[in-house]
PDB file of C-alpha atoms in Angstrom:
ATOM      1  CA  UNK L   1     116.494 110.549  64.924  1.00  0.00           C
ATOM      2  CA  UNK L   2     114.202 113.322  64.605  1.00  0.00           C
ATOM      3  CA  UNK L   3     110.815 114.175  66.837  1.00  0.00           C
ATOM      4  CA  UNK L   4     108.879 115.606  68.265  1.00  0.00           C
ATOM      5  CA  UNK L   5     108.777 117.606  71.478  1.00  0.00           C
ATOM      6  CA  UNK L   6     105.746 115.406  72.706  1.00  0.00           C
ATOM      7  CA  UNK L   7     107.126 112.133  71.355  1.00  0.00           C
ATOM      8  CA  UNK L   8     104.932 111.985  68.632  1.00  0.00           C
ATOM      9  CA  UNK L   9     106.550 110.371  65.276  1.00  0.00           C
ATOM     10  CA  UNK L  10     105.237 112.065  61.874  1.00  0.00           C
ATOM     11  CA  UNK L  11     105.656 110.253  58.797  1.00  0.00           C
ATOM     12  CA  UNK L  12     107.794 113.959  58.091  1.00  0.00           C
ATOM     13  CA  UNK L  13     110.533 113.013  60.769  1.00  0.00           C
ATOM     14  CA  UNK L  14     110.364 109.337  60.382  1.00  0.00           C
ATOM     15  CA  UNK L  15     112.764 108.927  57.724  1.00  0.00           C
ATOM     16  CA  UNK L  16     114.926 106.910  58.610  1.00  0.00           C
ATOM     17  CA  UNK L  17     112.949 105.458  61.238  1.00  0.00           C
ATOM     18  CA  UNK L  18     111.890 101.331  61.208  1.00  0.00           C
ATOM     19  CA  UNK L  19     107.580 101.706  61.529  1.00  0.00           C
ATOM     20  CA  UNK L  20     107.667  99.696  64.701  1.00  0.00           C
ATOM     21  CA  UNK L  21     109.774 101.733  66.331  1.00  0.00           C
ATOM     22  CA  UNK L  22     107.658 104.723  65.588  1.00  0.00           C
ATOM     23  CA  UNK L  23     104.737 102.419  65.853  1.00  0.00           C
ATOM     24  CA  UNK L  24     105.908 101.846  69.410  1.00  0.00           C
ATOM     25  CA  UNK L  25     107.077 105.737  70.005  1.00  0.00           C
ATOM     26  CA  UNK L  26     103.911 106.610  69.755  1.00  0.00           C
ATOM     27  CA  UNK L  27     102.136 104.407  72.178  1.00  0.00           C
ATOM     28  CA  UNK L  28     104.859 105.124  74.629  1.00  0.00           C
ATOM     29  CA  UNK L  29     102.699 108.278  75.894  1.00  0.00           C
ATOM     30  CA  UNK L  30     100.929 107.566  78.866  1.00  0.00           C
ATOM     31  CA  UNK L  31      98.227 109.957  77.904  1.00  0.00           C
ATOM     32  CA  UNK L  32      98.055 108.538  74.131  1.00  0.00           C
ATOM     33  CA  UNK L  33      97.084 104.980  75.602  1.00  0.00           C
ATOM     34  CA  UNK L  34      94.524 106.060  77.579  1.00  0.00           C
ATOM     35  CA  UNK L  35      92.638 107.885  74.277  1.00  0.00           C
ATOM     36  CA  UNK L  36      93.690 104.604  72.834  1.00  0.00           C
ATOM     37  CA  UNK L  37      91.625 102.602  75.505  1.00  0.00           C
ATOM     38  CA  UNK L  38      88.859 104.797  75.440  1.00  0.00           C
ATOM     39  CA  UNK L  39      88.546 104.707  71.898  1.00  0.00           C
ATOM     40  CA  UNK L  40      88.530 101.085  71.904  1.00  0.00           C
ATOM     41  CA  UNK L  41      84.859 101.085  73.908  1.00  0.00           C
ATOM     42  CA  UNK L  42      83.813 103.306  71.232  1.00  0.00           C
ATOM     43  CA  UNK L  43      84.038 106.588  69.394  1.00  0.00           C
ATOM     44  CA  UNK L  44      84.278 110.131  71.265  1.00  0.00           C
ATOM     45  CA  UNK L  45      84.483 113.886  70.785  1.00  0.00           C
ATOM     46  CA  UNK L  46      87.367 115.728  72.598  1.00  0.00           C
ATOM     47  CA  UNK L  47      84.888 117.247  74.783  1.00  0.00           C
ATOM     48  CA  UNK L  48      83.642 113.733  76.299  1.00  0.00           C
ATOM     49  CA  UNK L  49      87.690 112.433  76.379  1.00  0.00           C
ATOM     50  CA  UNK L  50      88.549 115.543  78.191  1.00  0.00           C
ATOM     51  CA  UNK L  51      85.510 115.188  81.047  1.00  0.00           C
ATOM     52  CA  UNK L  52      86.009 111.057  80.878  1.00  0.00           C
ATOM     53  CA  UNK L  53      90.274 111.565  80.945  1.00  0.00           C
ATOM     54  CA  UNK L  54      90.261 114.368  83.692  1.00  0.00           C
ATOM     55  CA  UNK L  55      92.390 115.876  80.726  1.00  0.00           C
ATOM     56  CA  UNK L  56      92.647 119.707  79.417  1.00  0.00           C
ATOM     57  CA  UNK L  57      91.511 120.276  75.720  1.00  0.00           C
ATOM     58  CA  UNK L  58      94.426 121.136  74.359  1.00  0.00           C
ATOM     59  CA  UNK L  59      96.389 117.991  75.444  1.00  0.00           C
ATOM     60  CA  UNK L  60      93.868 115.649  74.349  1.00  0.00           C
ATOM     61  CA  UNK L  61      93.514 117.944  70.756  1.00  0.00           C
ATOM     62  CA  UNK L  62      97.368 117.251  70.844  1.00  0.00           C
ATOM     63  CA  UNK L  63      97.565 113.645  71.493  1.00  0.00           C
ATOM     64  CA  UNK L  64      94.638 113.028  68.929  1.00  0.00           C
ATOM     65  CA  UNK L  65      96.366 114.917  66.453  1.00  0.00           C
ATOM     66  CA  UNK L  66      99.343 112.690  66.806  1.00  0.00           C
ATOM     67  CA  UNK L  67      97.768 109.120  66.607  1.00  0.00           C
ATOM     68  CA  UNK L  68      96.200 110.238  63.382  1.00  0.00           C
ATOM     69  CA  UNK L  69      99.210 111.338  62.052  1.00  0.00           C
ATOM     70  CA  UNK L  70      99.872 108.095  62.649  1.00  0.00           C
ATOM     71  CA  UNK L  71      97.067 106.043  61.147  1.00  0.00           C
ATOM     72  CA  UNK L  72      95.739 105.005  64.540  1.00  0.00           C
ATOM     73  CA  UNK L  73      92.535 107.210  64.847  1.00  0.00           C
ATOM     74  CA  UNK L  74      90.326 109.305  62.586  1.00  0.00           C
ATOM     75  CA  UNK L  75      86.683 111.052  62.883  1.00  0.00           C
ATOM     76  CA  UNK L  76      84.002 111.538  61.036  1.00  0.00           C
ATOM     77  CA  UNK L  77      81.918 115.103  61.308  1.00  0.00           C
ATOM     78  CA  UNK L  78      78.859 115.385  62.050  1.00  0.00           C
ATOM     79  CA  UNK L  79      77.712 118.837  62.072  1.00  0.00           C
ATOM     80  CA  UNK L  80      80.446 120.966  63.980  1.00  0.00           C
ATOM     81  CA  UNK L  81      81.258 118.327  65.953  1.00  0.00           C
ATOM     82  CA  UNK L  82      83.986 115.601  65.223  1.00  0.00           C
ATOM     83  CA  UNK L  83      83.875 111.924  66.562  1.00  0.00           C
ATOM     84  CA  UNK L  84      87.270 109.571  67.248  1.00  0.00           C
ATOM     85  CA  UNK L  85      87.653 106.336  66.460  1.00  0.00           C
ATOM     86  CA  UNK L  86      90.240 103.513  66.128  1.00  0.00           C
ATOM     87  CA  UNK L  87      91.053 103.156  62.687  1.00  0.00           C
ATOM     88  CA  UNK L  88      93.118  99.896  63.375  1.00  0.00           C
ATOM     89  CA  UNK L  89      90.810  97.797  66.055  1.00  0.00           C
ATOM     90  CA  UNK L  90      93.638  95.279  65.963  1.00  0.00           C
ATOM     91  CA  UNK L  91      95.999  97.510  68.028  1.00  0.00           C
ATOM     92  CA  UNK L  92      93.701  96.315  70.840  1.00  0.00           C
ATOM     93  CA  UNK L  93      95.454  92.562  70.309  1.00  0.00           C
ATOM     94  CA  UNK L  94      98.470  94.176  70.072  1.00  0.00           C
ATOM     95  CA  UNK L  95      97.885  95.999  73.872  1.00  0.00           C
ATOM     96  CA  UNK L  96      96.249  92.742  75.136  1.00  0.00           C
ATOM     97  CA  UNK L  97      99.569  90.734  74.247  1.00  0.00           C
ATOM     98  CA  UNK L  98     101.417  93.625  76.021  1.00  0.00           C
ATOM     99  CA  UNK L  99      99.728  93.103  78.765  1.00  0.00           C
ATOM    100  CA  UNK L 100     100.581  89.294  79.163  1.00  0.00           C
ATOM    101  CA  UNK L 101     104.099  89.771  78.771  1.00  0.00           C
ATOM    102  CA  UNK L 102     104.549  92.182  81.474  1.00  0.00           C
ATOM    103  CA  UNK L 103     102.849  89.742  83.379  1.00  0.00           C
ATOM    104  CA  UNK L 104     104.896  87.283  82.557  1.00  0.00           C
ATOM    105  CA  UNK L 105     108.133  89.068  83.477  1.00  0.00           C
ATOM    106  CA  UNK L 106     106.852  91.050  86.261  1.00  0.00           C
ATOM    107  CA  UNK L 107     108.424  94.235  87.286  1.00  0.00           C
ATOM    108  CA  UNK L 108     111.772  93.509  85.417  1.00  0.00           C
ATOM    109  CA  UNK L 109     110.480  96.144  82.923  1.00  0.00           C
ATOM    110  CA  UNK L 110     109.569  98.673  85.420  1.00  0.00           C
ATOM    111  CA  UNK L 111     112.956  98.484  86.691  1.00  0.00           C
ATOM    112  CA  UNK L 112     114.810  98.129  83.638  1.00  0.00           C
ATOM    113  CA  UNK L 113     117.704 100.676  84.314  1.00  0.00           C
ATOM    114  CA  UNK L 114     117.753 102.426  81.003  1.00  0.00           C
ATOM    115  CA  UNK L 115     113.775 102.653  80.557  1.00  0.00           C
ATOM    116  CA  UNK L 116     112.276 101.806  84.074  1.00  0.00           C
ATOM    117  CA  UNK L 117     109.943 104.007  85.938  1.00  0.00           C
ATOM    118  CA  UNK L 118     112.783 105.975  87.570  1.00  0.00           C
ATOM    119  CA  UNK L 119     115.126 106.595  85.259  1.00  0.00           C
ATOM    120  CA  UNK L 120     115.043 110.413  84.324  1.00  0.00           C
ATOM    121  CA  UNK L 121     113.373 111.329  80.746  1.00  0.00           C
ATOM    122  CA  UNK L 122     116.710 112.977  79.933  1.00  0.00           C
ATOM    123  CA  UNK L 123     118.233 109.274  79.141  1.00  0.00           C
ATOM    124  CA  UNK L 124     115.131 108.402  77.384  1.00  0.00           C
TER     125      UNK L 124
END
């Protein structure tokens, strides 16, 4: 299976790939679900997710670029200035159910040997 250095799926390298697991490759940046988040209050420019992330340009520019590669964000110009959005609003549901299964099973997730919190990203 083919990606990325930064995780990020393209529709390029996806091949062979199901689309929920490159649904779920993409969300599985720490960095791409906060953008995700933010987005969901409303739309941005890089500049405001950079000062509101505590994150440099370049990453965010990065991270953007890869959730509209796949279908997850867009923007609309205005001027010289470009403003992110969700494209898919339901992908909020989707992180809300998330969220009540990890409650449910608790920290079993976290310290799942093969994808827990310290297993090195070489085994990833």
């Amino acid at each position: 299976m083919a990606m990325m250095d930064d995780g990020c799926v393209t529709a390029a390298v996806a091949g062979g790939m199901s689309p929920a697991v490159a649904l779920f490759r993409s969300l599985a940046d720490e960095t791409r679900l906060r953008i995700v988040r933010r987005l969901a209050a409303g739309e941005a420019r890089v500049v405001d997710l950079t000062g509101e992330l505590g994150l440099a340009q370049s990453t965010v520019s990065k991270h953007l670029a890869c959730l509209r590669d796949c279908g997850l964000v867009d923007y609309r110009a205005e001027g010289r200035q470009s403003f992110y959005a969700l494209t898919r609003p339901e992908l909020m549901d989707l992180l809300q159910a998330t969220e009540g299964v990890l409650a449910a099973t608790g920290s079993a997730v976290a310290l799942c040997p093969t994808y827990g919190t310290d297993t090195p990203a070489v085994t990833r």
